[in-house]
PDB file of C-alpha atoms in Angstrom:
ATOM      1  CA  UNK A   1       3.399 -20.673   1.866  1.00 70.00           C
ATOM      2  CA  UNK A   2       5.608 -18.058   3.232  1.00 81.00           C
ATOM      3  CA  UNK A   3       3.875 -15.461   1.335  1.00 94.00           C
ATOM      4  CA  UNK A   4       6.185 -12.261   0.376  1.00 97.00           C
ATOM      5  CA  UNK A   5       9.522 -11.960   2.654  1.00 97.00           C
ATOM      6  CA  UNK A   6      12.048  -9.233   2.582  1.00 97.00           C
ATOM      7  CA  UNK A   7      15.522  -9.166   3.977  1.00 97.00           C
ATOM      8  CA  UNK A   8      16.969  -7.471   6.013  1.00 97.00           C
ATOM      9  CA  UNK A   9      14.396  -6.416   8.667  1.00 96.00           C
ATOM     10  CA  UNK A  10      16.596  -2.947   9.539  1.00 97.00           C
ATOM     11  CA  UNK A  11      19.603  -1.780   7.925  1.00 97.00           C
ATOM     12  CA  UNK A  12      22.033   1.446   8.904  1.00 97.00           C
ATOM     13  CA  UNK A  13      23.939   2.878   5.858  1.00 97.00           C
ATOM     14  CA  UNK A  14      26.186   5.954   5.652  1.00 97.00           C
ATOM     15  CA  UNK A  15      25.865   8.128   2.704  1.00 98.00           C
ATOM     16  CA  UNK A  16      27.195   7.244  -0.289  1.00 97.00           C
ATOM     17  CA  UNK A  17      27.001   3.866   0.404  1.00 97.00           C
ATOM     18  CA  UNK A  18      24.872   1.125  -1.787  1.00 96.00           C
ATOM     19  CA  UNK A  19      22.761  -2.050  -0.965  1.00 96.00           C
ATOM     20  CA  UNK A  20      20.019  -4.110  -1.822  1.00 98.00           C
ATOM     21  CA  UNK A  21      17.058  -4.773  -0.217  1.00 98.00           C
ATOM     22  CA  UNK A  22      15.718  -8.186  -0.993  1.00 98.00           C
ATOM     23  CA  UNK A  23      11.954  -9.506  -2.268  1.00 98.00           C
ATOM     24  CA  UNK A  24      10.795 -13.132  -2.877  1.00 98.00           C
ATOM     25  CA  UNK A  25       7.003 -14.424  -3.348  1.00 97.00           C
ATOM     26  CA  UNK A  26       6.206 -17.856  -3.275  1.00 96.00           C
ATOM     27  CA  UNK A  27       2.550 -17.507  -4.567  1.00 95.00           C
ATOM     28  CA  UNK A  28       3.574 -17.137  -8.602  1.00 95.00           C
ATOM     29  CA  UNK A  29       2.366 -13.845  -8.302  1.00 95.00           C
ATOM     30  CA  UNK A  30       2.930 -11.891 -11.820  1.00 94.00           C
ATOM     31  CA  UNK A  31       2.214  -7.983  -9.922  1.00 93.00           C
ATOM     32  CA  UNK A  32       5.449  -7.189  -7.692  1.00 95.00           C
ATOM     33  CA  UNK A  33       6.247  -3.433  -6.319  1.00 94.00           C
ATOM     34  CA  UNK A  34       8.060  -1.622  -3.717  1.00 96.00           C
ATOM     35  CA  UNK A  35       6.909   1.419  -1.853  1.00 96.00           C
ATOM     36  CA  UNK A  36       8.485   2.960   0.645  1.00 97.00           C
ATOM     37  CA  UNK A  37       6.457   4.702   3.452  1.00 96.00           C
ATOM     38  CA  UNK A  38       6.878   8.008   5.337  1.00 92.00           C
ATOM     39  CA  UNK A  39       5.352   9.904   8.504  1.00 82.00           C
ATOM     40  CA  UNK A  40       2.386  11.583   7.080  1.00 76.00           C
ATOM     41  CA  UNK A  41       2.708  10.360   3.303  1.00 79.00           C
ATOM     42  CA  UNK A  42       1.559   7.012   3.622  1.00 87.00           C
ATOM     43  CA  UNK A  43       3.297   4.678   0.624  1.00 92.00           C
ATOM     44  CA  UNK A  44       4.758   5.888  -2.178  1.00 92.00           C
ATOM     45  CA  UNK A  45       5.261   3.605  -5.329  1.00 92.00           C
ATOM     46  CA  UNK A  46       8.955   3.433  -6.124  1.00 95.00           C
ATOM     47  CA  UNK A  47       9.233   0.663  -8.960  1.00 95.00           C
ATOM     48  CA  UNK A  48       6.736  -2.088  -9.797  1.00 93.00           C
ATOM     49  CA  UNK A  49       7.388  -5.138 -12.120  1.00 94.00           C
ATOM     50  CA  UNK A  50       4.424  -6.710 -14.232  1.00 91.00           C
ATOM     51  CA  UNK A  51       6.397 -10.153 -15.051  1.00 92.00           C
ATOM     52  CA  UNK A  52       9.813 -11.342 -15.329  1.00 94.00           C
ATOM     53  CA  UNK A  53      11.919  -9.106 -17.178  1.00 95.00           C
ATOM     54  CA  UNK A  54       9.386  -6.077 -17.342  1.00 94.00           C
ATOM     55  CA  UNK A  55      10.350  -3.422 -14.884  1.00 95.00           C
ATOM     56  CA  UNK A  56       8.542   0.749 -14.816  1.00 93.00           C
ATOM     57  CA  UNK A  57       8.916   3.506 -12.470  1.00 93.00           C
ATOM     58  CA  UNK A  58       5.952   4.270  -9.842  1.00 90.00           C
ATOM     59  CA  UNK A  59       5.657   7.915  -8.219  1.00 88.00           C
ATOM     60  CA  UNK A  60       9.232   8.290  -6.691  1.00 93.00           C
ATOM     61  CA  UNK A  61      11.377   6.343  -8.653  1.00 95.00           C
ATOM     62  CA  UNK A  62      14.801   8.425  -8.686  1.00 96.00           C
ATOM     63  CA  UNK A  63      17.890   6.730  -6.675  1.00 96.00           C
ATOM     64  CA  UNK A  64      16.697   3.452  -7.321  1.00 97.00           C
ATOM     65  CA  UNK A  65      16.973   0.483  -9.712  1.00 97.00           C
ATOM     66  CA  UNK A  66      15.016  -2.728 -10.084  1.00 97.00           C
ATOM     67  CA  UNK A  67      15.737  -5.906 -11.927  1.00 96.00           C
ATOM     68  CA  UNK A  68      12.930  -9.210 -12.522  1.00 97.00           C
ATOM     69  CA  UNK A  69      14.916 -12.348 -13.893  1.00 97.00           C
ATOM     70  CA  UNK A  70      12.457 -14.622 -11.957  1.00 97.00           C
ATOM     71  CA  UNK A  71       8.732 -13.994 -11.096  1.00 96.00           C
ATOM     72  CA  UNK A  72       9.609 -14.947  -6.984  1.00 97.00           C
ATOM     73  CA  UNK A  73      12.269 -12.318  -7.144  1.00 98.00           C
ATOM     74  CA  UNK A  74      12.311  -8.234  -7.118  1.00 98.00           C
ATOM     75  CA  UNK A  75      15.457  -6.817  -5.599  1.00 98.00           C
ATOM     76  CA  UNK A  76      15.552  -3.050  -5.201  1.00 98.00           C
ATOM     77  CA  UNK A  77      19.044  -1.251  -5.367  1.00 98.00           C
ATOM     78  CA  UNK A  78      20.113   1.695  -3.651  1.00 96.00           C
ATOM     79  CA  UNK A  79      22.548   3.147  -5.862  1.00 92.00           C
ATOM     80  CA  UNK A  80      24.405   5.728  -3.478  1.00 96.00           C
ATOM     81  CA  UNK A  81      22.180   6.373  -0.134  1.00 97.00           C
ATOM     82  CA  UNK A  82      21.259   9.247   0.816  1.00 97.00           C
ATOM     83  CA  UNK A  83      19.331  10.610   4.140  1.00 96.00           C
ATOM     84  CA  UNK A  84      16.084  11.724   2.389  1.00 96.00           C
ATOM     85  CA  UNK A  85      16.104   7.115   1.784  1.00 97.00           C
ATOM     86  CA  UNK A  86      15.325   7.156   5.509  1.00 97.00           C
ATOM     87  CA  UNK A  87      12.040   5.337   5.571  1.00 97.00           C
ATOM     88  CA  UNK A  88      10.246   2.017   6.035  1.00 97.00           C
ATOM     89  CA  UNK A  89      10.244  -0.068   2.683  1.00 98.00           C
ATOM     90  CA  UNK A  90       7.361  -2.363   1.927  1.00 97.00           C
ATOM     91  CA  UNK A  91       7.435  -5.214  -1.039  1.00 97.00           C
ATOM     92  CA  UNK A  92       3.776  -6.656  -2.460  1.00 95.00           C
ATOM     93  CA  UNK A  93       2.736  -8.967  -4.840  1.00 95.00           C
ATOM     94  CA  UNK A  94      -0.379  -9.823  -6.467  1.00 92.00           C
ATOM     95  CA  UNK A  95      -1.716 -12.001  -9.180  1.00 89.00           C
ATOM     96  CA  UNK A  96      -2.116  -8.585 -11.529  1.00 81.00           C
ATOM     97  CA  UNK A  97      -3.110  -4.932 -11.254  1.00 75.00           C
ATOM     98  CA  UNK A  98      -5.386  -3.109  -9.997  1.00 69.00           C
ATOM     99  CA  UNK A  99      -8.356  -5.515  -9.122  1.00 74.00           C
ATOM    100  CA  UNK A 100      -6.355  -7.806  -6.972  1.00 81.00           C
ATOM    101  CA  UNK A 101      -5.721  -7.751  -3.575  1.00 88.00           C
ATOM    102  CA  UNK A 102      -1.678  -6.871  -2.878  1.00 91.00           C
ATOM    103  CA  UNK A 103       0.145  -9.059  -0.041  1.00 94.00           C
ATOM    104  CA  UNK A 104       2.881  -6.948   1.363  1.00 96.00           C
ATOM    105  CA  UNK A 105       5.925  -8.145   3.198  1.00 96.00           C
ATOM    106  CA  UNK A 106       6.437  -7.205   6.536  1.00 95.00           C
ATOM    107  CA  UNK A 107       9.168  -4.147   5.719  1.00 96.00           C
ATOM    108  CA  UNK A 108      12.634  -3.088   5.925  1.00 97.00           C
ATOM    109  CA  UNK A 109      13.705  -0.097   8.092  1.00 96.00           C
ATOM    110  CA  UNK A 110      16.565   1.630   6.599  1.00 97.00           C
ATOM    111  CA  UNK A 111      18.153   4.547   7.906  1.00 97.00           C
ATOM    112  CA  UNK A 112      20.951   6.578   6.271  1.00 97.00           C
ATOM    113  CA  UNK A 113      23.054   8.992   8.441  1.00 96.00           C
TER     114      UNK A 113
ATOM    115  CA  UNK B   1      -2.468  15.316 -11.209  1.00 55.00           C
ATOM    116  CA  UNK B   2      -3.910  12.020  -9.307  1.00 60.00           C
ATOM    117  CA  UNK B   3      -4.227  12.393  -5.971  1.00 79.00           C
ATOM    118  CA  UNK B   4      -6.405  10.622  -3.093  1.00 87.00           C
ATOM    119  CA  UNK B   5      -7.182  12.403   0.156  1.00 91.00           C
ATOM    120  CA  UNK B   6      -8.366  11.007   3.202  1.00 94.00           C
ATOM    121  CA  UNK B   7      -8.614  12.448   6.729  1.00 95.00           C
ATOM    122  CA  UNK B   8      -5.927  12.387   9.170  1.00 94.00           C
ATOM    123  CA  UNK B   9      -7.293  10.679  11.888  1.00 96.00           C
ATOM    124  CA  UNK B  10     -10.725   9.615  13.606  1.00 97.00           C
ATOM    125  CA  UNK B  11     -11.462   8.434  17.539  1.00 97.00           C
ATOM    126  CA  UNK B  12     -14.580   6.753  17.812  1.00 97.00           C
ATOM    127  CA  UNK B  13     -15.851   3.830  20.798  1.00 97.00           C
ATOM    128  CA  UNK B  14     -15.968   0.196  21.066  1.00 97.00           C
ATOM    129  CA  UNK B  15     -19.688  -0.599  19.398  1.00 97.00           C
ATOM    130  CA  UNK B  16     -20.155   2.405  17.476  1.00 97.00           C
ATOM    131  CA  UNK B  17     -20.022   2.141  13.618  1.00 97.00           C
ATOM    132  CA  UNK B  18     -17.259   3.749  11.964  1.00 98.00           C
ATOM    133  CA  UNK B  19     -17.513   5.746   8.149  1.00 98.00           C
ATOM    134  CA  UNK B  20     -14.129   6.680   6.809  1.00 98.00           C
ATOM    135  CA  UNK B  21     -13.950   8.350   3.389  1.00 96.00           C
ATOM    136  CA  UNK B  22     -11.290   9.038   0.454  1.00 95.00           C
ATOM    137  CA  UNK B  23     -11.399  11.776  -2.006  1.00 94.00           C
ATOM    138  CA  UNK B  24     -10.128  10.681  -5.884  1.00 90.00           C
ATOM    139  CA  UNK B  25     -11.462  13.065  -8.427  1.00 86.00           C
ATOM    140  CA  UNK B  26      -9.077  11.678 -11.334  1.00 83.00           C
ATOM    141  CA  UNK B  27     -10.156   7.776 -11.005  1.00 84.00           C
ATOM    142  CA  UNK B  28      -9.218   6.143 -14.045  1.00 82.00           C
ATOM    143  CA  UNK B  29     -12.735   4.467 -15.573  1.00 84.00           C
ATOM    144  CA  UNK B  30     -11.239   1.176 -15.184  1.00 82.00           C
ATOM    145  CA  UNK B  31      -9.848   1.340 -11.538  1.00 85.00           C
ATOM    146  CA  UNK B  32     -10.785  -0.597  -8.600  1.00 89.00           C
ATOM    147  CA  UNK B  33     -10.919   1.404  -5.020  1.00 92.00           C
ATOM    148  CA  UNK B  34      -8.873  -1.090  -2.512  1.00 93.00           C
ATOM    149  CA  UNK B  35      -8.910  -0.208   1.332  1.00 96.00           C
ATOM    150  CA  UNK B  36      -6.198  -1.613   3.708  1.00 96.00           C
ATOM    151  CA  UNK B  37      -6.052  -1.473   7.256  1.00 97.00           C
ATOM    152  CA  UNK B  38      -1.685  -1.518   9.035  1.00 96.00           C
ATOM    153  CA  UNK B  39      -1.137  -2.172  12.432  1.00 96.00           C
ATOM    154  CA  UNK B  40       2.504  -0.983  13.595  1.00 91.00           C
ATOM    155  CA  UNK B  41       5.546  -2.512  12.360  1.00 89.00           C
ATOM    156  CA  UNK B  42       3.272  -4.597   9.768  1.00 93.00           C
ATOM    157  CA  UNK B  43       2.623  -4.239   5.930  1.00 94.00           C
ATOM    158  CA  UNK B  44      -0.693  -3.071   5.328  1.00 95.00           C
ATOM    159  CA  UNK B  45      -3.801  -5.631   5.046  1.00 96.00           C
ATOM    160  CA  UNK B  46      -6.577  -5.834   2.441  1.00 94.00           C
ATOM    161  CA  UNK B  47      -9.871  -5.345   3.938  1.00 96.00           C
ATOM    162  CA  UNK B  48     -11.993  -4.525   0.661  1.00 96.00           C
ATOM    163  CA  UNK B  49     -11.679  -3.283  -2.407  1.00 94.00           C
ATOM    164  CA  UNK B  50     -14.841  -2.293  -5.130  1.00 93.00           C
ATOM    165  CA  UNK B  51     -15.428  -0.285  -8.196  1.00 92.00           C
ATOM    166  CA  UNK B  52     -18.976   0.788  -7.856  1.00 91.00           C
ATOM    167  CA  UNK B  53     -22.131   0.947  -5.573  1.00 91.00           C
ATOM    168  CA  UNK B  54     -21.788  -1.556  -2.424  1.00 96.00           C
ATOM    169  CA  UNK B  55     -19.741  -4.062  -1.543  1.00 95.00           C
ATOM    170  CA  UNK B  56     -19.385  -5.892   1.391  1.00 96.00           C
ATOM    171  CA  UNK B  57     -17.412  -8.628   3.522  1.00 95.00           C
ATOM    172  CA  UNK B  58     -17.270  -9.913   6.854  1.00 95.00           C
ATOM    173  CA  UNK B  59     -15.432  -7.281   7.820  1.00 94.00           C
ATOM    174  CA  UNK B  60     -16.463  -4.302   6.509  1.00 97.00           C
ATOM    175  CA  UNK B  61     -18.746  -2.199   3.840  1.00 98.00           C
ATOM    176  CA  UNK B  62     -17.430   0.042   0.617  1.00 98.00           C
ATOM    177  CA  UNK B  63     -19.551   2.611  -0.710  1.00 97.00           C
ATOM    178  CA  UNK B  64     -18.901   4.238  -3.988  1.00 96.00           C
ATOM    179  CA  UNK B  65     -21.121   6.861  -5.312  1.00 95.00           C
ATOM    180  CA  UNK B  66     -21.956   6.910  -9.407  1.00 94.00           C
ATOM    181  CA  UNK B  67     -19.619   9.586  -9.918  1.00 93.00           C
ATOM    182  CA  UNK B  68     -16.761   6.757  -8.255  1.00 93.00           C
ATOM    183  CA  UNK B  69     -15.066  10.449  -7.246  1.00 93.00           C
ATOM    184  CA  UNK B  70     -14.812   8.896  -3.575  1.00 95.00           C
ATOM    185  CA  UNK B  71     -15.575   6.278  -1.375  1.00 96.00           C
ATOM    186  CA  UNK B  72     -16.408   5.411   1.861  1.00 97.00           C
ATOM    187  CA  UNK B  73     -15.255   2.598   3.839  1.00 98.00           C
ATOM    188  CA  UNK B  74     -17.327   1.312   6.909  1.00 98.00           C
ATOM    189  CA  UNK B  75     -16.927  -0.433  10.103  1.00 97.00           C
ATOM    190  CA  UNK B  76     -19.761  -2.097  11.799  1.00 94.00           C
ATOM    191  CA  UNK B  77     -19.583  -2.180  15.865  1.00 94.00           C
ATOM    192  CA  UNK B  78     -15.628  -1.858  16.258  1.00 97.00           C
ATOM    193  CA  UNK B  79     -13.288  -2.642  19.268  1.00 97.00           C
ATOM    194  CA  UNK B  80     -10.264  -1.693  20.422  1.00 97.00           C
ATOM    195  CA  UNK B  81      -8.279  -4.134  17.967  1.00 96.00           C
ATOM    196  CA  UNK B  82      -9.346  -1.880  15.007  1.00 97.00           C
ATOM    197  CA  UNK B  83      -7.065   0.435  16.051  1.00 98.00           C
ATOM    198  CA  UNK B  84      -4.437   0.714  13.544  1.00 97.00           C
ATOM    199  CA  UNK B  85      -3.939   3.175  10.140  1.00 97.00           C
ATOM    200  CA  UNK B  86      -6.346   2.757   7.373  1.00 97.00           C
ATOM    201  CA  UNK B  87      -5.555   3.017   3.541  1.00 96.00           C
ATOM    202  CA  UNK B  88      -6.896   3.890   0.372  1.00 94.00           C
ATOM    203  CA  UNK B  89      -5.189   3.013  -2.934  1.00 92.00           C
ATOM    204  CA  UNK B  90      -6.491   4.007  -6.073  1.00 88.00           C
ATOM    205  CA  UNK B  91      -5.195   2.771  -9.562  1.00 77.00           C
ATOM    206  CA  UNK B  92      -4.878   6.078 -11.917  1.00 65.00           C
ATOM    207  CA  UNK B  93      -4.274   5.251 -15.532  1.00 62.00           C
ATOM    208  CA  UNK B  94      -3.890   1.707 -14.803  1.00 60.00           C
ATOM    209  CA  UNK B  95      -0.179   1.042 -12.998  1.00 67.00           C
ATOM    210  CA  UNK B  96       0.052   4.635 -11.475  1.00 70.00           C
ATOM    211  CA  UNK B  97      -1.371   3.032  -8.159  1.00 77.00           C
ATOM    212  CA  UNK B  98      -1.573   5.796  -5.362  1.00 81.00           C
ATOM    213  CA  UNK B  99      -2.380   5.434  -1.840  1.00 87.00           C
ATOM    214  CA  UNK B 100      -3.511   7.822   0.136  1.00 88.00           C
ATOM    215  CA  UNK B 101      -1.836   9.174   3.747  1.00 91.00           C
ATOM    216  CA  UNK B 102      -3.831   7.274   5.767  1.00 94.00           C
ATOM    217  CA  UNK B 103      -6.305   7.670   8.797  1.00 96.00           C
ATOM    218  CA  UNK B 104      -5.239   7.253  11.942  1.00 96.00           C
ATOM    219  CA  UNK B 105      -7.908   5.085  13.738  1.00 98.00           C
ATOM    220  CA  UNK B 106      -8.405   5.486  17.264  1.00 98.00           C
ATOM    221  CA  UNK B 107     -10.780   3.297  19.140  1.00 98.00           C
ATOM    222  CA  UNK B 108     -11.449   4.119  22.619  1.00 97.00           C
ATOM    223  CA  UNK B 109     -13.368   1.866  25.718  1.00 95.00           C
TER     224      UNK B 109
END
């Protein structure tokens, strides 16, 4: 199993610009989410998904969108970057909430100048 | 408002036994407690997760008082390769999962 993989590994955007950061999972997980981590304000939950086609907003969900037409799938959209975007995104899945250990991917650094 | 604190950072020496403890006063009553440890340029790693009393692993103890207000995580004996960032994450009100900032680990020879 590859476990959860996320592409691209870095990425440089201007403002104003848009782009998706890709998620897969290859363990049938139900539980996907991406958080995006900051110096000093360890992860913050952006959007999770509990199953294909069910989507919700996490802590800091403003500027982007999320779609789940497959459980291996959870692309996250920038819609227009901004500089504050700047940070280190994770992706996790897990077989549900709360009880279950999450696997994270390995990131995506993004920077927006 | 949910919120879980933990310190900044902690040094501490190869063989001593490490306690490292996070603050969440609005626990939901059905919410798990879920430590995981990063190393740089990783995603974070579950070490343990409990909901009340003791728990432990090969790895590593979790102690949650009755109140489940905090816990402590604890590392037996560790070495230089436990060096790395260690994270809480608490579930409030079932999806509104929220880490906290993370302690800095520093193990020194």
């Amino acid at each position: 199993n590859a476990g959860v993989t996320q592409t691209p590994k870095f990425q440089v955007l201007k403002t104003g610009q848009s782009m998706t950061l890709q998620c897969a999972q290859d363990m049938n997980h139900e539980y996907m989410s991406w958080y995006r981590q900051d110096p000093g304000m360890g992860l913050r939950l952006i959007h999770y998904s509990v199953g294909a086609g069910i989507t919700d907003q996490g802590e800091v969900p403003n500027g982007y969108n999320v779609s789940r037409s497959t459980t291996e799938d959870f692309p996250l959209r920038l819609l227009s970057a901004a500089p504050s975007q700047t940070s280190v995104y994770f992706c996790a899945s897990s077989p549900g909430i709360g009880r279950y250990e999450q696997y994270f991917g390995p990131g995506t650094r993004l920077t927006v100048t | 408002l949910a919120k879980t604190t933990q310190p900044i950072s902690m040094d501490s020496y190869e063989g001593q036994e490490v306690n490292i403890t996070c603050s969440h006063n609005n626990i939901a009553t059905n919410d798990y407690i879920t430590w995981y440890q990063q190393f740089p340029s990783q995603g974070p790693r579950f070490i343990i997760q409990g909901y009340k009393t003791k728990v432990t692993n090969e790895v590593a103890s979790l102690f949650i008082p009755a109140d489940r207000k905090s816990s402590t995580l604890s590392l037996p004996r560790v070495s230089l390769s436990d060096t790395a960032v260690y994270y809480c994450l608490v579930g409030y009100n079932n999806n509104d999962m929220r880490f906290g900032a993370g302690t800095r680990l520093t193990v020194k020879p």
